[in-house]
Coordinates of C-alpha atoms and ligand atoms in Angstrom, one line a residue:
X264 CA 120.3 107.3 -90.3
X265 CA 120.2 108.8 -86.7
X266 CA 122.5 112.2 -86.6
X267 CA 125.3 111.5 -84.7
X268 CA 125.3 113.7 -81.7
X269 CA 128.2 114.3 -79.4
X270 CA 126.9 112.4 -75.8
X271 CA 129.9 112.9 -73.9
X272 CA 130.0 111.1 -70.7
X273 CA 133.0 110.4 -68.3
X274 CA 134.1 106.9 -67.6
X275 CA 136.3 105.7 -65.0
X276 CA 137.9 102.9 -66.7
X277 CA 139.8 99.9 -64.6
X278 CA 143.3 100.1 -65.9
X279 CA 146.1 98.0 -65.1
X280 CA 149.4 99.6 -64.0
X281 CA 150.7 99.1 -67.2
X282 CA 147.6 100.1 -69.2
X283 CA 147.6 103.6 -67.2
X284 CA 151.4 104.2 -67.6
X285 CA 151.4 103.6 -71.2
X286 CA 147.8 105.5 -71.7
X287 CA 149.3 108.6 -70.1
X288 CA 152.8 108.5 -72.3
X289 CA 150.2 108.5 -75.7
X290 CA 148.8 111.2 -74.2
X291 CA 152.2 113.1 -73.4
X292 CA 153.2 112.8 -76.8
X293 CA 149.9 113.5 -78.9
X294 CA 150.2 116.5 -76.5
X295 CA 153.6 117.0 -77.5
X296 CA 152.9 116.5 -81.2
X297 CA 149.5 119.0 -81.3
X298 CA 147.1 115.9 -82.3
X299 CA 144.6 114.2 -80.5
X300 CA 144.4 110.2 -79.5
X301 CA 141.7 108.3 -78.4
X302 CA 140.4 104.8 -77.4
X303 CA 138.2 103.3 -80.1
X304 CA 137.2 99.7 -81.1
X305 CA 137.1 96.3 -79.5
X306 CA 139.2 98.2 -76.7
X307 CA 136.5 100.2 -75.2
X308 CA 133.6 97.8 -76.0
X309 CA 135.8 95.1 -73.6
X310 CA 136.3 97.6 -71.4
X311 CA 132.7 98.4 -70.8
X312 CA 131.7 95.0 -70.7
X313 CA 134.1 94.1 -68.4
X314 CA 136.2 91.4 -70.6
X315 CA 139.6 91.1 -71.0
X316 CA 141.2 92.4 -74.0
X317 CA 144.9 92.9 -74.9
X318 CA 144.8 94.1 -78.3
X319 CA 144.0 98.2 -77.6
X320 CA 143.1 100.3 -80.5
X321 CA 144.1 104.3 -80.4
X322 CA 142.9 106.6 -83.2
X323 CA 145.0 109.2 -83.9
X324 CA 143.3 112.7 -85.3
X325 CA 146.6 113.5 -87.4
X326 CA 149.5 110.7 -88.0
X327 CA 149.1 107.6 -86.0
X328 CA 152.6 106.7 -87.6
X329 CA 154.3 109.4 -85.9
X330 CA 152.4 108.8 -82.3
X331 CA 153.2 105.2 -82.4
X332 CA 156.8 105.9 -83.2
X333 CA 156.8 108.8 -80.9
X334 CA 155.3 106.5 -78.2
X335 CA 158.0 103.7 -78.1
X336 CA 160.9 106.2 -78.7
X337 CA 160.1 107.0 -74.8
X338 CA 159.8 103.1 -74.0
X339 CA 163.0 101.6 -72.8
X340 CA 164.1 99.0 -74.1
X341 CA 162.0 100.2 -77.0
X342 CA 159.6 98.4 -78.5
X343 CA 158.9 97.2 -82.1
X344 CA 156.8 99.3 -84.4
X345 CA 155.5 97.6 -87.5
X346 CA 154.2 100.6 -89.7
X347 CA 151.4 99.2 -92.5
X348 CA 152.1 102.5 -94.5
X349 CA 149.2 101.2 -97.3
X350 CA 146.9 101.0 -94.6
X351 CA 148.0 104.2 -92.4
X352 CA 148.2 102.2 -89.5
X353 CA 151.3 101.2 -86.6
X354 CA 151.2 98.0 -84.7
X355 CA 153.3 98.9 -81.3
X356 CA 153.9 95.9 -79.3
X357 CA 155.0 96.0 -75.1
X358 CA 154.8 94.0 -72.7
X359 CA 152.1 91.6 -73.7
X360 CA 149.9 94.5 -75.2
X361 CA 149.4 95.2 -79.2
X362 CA 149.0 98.6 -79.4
X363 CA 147.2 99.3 -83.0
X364 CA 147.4 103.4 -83.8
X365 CA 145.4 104.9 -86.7
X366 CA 144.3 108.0 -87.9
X367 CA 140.6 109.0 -87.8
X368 CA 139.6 108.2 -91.4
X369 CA 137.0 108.4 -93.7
X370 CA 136.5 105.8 -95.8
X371 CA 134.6 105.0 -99.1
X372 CA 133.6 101.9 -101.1
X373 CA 133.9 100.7 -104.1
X374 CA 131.4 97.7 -105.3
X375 CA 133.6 94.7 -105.9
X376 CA 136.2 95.1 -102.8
X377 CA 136.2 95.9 -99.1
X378 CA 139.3 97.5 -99.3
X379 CA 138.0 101.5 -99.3
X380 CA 139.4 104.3 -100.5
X381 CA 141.2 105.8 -97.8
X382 CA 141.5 109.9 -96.6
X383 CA 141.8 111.5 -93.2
X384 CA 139.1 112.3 -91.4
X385 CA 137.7 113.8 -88.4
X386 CA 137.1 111.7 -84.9
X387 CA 133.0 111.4 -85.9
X388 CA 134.2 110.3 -89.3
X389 CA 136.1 107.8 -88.0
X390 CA 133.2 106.4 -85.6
X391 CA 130.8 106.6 -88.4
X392 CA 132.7 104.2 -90.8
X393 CA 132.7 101.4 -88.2
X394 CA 131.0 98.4 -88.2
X395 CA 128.4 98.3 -85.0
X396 CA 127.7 101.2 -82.5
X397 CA 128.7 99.1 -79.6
X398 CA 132.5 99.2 -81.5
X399 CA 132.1 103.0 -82.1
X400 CA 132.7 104.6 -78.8
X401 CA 135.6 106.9 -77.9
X402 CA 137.6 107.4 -74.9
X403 CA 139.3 110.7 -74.8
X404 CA 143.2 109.5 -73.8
X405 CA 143.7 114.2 -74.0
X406 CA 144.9 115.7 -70.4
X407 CA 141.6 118.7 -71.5
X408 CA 138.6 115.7 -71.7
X409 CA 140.7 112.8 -70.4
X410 CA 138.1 110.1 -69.4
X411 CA 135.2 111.7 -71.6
X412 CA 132.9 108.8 -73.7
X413 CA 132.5 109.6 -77.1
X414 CA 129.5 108.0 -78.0
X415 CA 127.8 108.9 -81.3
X416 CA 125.4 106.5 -82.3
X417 CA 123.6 105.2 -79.0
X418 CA 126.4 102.5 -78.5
X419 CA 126.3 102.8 -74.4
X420 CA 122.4 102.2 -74.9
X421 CA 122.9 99.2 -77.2
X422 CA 126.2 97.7 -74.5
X423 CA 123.1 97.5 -71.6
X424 CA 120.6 96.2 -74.0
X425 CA 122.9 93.6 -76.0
X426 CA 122.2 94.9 -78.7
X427 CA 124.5 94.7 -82.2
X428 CA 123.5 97.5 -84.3
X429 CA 125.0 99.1 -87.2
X430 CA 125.9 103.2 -86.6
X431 CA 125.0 103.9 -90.2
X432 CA 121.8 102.4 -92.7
X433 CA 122.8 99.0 -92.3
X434 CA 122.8 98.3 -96.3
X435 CA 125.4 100.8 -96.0
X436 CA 127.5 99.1 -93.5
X437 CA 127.2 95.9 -95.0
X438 CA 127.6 96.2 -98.4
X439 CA 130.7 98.7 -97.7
X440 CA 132.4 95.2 -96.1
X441 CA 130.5 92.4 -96.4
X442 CA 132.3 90.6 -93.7
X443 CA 130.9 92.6 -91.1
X444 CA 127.4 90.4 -91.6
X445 CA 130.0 87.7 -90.6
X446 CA 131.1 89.8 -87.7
X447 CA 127.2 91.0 -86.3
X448 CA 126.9 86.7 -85.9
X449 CA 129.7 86.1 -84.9
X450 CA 129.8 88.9 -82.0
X451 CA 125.9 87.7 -81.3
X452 CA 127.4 84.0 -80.7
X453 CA 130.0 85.7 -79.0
X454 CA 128.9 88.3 -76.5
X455 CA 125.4 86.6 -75.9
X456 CA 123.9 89.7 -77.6
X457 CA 120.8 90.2 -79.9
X458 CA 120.8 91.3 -83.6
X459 CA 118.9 94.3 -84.2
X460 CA 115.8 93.6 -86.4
X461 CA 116.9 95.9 -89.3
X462 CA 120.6 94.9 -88.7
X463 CA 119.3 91.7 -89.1
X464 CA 117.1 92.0 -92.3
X465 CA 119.9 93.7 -93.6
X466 CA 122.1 90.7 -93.1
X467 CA 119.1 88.7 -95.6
X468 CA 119.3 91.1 -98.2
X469 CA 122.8 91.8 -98.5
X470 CA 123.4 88.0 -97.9
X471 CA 125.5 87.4 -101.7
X472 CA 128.2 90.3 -100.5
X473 CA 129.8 87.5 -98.9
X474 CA 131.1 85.9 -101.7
X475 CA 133.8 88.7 -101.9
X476 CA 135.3 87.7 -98.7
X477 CA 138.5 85.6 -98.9
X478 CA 137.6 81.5 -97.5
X479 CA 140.4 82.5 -94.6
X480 CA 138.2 85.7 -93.2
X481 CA 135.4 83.3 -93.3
X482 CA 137.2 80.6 -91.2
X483 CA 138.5 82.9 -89.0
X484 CA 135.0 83.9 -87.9
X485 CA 133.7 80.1 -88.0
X486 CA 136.3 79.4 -85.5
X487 CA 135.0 81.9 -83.1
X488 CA 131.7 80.9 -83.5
X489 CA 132.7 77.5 -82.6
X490 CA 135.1 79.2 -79.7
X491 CA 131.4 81.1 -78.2
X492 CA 130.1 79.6 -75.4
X493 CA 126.9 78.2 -77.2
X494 CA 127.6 78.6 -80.6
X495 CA 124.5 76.9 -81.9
X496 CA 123.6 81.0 -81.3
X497 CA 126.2 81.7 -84.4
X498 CA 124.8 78.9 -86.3
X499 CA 121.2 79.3 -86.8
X500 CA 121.9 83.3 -86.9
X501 CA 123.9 81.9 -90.7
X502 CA 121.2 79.7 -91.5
X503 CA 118.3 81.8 -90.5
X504 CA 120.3 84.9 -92.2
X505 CA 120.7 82.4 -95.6
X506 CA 124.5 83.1 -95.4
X507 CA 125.4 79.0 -94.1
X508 CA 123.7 78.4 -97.4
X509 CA 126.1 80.5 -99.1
X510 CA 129.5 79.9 -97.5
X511 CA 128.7 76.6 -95.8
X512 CA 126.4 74.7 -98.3
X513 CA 127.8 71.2 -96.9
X514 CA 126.3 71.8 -93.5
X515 CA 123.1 73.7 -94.8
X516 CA 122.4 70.0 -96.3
X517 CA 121.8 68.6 -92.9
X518 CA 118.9 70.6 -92.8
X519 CA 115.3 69.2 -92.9
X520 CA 113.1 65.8 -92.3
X521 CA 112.1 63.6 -94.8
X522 CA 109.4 61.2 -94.2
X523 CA 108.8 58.0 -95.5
X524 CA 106.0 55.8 -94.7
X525 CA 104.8 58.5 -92.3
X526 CA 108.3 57.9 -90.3
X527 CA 111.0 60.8 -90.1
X528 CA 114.6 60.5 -89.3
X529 CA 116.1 63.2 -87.0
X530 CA 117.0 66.5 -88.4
X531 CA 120.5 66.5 -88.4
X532 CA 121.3 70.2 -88.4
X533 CA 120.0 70.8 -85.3
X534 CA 120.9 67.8 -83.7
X535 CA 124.5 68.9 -85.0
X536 CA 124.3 72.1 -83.1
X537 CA 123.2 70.4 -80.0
X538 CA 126.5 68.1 -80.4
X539 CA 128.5 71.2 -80.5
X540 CA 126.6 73.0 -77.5
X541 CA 127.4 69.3 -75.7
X542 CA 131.0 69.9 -76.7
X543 CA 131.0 73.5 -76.3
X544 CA 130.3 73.1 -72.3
X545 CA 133.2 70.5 -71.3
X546 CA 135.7 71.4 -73.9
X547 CA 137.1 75.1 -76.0
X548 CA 139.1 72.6 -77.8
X549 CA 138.7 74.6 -81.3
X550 CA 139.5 70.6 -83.2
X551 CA 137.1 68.7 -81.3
X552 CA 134.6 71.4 -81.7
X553 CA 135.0 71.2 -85.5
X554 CA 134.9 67.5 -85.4
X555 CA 131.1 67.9 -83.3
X556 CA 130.1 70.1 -86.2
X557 CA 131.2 67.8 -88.9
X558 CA 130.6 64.3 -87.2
X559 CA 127.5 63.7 -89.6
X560 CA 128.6 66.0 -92.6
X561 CA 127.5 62.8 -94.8
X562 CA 124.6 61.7 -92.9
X563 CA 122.9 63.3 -96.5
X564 CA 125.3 61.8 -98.8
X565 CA 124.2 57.9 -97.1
X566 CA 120.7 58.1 -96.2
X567 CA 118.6 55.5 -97.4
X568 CA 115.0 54.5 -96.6
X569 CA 114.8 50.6 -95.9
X570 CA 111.5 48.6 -95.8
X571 CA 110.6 47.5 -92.7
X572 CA 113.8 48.9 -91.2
X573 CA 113.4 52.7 -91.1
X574 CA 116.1 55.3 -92.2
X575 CA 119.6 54.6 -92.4
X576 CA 122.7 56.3 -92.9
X577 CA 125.5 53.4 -93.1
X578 CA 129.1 54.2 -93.8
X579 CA 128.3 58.2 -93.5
X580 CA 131.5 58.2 -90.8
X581 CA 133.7 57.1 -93.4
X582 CA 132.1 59.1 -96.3
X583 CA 132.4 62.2 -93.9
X584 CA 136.2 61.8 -92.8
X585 CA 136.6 62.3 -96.7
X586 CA 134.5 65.3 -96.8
X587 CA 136.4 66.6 -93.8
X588 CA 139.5 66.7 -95.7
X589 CA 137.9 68.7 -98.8
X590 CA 136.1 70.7 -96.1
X591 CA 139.8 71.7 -94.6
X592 CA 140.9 72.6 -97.9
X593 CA 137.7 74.9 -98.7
X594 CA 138.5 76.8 -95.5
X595 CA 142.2 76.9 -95.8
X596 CA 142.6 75.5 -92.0
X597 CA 145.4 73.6 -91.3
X598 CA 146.0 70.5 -93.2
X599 CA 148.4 68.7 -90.4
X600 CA 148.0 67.1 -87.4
X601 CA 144.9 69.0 -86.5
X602 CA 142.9 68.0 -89.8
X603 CA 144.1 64.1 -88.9
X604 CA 142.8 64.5 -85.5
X605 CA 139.1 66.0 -86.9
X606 CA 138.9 63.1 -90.0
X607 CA 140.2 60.3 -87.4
X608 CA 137.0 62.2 -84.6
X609 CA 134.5 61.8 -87.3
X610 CA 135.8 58.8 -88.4
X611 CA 135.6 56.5 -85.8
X612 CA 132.8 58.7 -83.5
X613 CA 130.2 55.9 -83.7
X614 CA 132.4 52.8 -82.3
X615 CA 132.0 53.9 -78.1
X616 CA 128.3 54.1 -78.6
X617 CA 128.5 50.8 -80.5
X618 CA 130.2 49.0 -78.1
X619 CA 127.5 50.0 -75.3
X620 CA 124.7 48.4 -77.7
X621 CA 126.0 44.4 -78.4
X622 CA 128.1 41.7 -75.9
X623 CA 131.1 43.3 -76.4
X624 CA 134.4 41.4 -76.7
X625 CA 137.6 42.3 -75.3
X626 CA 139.2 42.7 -79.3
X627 CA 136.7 45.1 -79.9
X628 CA 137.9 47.2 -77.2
X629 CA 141.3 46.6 -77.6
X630 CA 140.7 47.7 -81.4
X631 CA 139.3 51.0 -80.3
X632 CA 141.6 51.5 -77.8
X633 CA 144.6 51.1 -80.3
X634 CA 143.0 52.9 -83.4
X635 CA 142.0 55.7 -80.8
X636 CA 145.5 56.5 -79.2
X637 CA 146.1 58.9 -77.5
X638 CA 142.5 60.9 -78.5
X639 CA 140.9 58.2 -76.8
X640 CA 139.5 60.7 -74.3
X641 CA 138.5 63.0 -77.0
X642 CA 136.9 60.5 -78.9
X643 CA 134.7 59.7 -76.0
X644 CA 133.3 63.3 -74.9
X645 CA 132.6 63.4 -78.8
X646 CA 130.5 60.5 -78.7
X647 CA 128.5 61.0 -75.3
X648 CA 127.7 64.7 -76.6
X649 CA 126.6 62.6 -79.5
X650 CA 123.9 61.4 -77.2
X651 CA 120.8 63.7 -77.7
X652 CA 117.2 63.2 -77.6
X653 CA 114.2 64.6 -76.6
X654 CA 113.2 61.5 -75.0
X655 CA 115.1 62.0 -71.1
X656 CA 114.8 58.6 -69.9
X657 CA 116.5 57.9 -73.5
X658 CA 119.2 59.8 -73.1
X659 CA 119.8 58.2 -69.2
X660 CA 119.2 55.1 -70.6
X661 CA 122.4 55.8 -73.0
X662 CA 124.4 57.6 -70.4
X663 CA 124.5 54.8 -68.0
X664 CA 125.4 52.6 -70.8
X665 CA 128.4 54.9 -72.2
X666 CA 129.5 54.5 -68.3
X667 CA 129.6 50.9 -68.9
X668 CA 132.1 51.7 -71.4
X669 CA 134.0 54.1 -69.9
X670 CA 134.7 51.4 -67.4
X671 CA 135.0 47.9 -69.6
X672 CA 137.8 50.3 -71.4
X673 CA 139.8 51.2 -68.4
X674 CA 139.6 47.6 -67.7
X675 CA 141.0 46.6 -70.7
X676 CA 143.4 49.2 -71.2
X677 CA 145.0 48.4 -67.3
X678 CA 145.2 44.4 -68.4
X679 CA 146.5 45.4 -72.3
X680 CA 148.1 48.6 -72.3
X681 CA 146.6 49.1 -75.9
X682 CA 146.8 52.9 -75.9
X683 CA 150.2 54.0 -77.7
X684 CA 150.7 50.2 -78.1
X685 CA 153.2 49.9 -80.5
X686 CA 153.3 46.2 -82.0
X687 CA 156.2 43.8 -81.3
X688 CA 157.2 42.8 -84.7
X689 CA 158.4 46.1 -86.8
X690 CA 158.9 46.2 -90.7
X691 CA 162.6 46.5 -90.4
X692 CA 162.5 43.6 -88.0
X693 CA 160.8 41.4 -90.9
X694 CA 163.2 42.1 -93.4
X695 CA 166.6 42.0 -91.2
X696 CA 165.2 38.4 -90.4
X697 CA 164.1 37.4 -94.1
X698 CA 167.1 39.6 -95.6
X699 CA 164.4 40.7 -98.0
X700 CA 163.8 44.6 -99.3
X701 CA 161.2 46.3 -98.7
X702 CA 158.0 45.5 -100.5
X703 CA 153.7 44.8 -99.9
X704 CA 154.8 41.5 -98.3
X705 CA 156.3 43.4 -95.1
X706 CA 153.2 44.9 -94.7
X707 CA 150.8 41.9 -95.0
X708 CA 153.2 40.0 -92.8
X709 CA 153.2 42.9 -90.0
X710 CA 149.1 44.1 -90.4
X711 CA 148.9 40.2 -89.4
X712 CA 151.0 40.0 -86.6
X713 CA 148.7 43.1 -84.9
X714 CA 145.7 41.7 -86.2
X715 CA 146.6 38.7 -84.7
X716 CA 147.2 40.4 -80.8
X717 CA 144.3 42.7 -81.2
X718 CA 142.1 39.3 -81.9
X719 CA 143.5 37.9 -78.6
X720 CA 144.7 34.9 -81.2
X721 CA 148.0 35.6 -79.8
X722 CA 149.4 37.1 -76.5
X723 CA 150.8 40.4 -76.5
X724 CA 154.4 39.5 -76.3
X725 CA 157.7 39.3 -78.6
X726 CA 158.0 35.5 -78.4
X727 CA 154.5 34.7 -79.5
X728 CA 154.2 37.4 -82.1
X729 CA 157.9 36.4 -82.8
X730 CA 156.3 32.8 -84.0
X731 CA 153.5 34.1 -85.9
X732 CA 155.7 36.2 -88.0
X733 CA 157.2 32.8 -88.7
X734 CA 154.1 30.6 -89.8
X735 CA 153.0 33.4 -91.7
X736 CA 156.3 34.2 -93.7
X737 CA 155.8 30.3 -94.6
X738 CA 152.5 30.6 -95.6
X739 CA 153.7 33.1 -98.3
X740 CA 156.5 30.9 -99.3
X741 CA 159.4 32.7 -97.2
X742 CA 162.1 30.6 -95.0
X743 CA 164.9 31.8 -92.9
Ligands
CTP1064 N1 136.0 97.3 -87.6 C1 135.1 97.5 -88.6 N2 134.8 96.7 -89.6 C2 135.5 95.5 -89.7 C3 136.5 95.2 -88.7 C4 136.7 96.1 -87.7 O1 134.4 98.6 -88.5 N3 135.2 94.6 -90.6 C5 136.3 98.3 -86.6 C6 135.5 98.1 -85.4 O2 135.3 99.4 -84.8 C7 136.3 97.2 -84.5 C8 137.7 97.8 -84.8 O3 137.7 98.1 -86.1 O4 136.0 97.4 -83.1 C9 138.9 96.8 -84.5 O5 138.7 95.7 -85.3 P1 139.1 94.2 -84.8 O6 140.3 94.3 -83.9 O7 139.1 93.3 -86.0 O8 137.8 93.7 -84.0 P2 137.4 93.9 -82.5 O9 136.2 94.7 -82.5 O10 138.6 94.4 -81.7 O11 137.0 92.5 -82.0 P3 137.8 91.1 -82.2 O12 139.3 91.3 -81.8 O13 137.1 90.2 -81.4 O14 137.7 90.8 -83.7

């Protein structure tokens, strides 16, 4: 481990109006109250990079309790302070900061948790039980060394390199919380940095850790994988790393070529991480980007080798709307609206591309129009991020195709208004008219009627779907 020595530098930071008011009133009262506050954490590794940040963190040598509530006692109207007394921490919200105050700490470890065993500590203490050196600087907030960069462990050095490095052996770091491996990806996906090669072997060895980590930490830090710029980065760090294997075994399996015949099919896990760069660059929609990474979860499940035919994978979009659900569940994300909207994406993201290979028929567009909705648009980035290939004139060739869809849809969509179509002819409408109760004939009689428009057998009106209902209430045997 390098010693941690004291390289003070000053830094001019560029402070809001509001950051520089309320920086100067911590200081007043850590002044007032005989401690000493500084800037640590995300804050000043933001600051120096020059991103925006709104959640500031202030270590405290002494109470940070009594500083936070110190601090908003001079706020007017005064703010909120939620005091996590296990934890020896305040969260101070103002304006549309979050203040976090805490006291320099030392922690330790025990084997089967990340939560330490907590006692106070000095300021070097505190930087040393942190998880990278870029997230252990200082900033001095005292009126004696107000400015002054505390930086112990090389952290500047690693900012201007991109570098994520741990302060302390890294086995140390890691094993102490395991989520931090988690963290050095994520931030790598995230910042655009490197992984140090030690940090990184580190990651390899210490690799099982993870399974102490709750499924929502791990979410958490999928999500802002996904929400990085390129996050194939964040990807093939966890596979390389062995850690997709552990925590995300289903997309680990998309992994590898198999040949048959001497002919290979594509490998889907990196063609999955090219979907999700595609999606990544026209869209931070956190859904669709799930739905890129899960489009061809059962490509592995449904792959079959047929004579004369090549590889196929038929059905693997409705197989892997399925495993979307359990996939949801695994990860504790949300099992509304937002998990519909991912099973419907990988559900139905082959029918554009389908529709730009045969003579397509107006039904079929009016089918995907109507089972689409409102996600239509959606649906169709999806599917031309879909589109990769090493062959260029490949991908063109498919491009200029998906336009042809883009437009035949817009067409249809003006002439049918199929989008948010609601059919004429409701289930309470059929059983008013047949005075019947409610039972599986409604619904064969109604799935008929829409069938019946989305065919083109009928026209998209009341009175014609109105006489349908008719002849087919007679065909089951029911009269007015
Ligand atoms: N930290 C740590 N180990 C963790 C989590 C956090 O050492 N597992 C330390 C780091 O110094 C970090 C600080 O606590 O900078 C604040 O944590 P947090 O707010 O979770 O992370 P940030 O670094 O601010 O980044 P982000 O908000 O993007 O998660």
């Amino acid at each position: 481990m390098r010693q941690p020595v004291i390289n003070k530098q000053f830094i001019k930071l560029e402070l809001s109006r509001e950051e520089e008011r309320v920086f100067r009133l911590i200081a007043d009262c850590a002044y007032e109250l005989e401690i000493r506050a500084y800037l640590v954490g995300g804050y000043v590794r933001d600051q120096l990079l020059k991103r925006a940040s709104k959640d500031i963190d202030v270590a405290a040598v002494g109470s940070g309790i009594n500083l936070a509530e110190m601090v908003a006692s001079q706020i007017q109207p005064q703010p909120v302070v939620t005091v996590y007394k296990n934890f020896g921490t305040a969260l101070l919200k103002h304006e549309n900061f979050e203040i976090e105050f805490v006291g320099t700490r030392k922690e330790s470890y025990q084997k089967d948790s990340r939560n330490p065993v907590v006692e106070g500590g000095t300021l070097t203490d505190d930087l040393m039980r942190r998880d990278f050196t870029i997230n252990a600087l200082a900033i001095s907030l005292n009126q004696e060394d107000e400015g002054s960069l505390y930086d112990l462990f090389g952290g500047m050095e690693d900012l201007k390199k991109k570098t994520i490095r741990t302060p302390l052996d890294p086995d140390i770091t890691f094993s102490d919380d395991p989520l931090r491996m988690m963290r050095a990806i994520r931030f790598a996906s995230q910042l655009k940095f490197r992984i140090d090669v030690e940090t990184f072997k580190s990651i390899s060895k210490n690799k099982d850790r993870i399974m102490i980590i709750s499924q929502e930490r791990i979410s958490e830090e999928l999500n802002k994988i996904l929400l990085s710029e390129k996050p194939s980065v964040g990807f093939d760090l966890l596979f390389k790393s062995g850690l997709l294997k552990l925590i995300f075994p289903e997309i680990e399996r998309l992994y590898g070529v198999e040949q048959v015949d001497g002919k290979g099919h594509k490998d889907n896990f990196y063609h999955t991480l090219q979907v999700v760069d595609n999606v990544a660059d026209r869209s931070n929609d956190l859904w669709l980007l799930w739905a890129a990474l899960l489009h061809d979860i059962a490509k592995p499940d449904t792959k079959r080798f047929e004579k004369g035919h090549g590889w196929t994978f038929h059905g693997h979009e409705v197989v892997g709307a399925r495993k979307t659900e359990a996939i949801f569940r695994k990860f504790r994300l949300p099992l509304n609206e937002k998990m519909k909207f991912v099973c419907k994406m990988v559900l139905l993201h082959l029918r554009p591309i389908s529709l730009s290979k045969d003579e397509v028929t107006d039904s079929a567009m009016r089918r995907l129009l109507f089972d689409a909705g409102d996600d239509l648009d959606a649906l169709m980035l999806l599917c031309e991020s879909d589109i990769t290939s090493k062959n260029e004139y490949k991908v063109r060739h498919y491009l200029r195709n998906f336009e042809l869809v883009r437009e035949k849809l817009k067409e249809v969509e003006e002439k049918d208004k199929m989008r948010n179509w609601q059919p004429p002819i409701t289930g309470d409408l059929i059983m008013k008219t047949f005075n019947r109760p409610p039972g599986k004939e409604i619904g064969i009689i109604k799935d008929a009627v829409r069938e019946a428009i989305l065919e083109g057998k009928i026209a998209n009106n009341f009175e014609e779907a109105f006489v349908f209902m008719l002849e087919k209430a007679k065909e089951i045997g029911w009269h007015l």
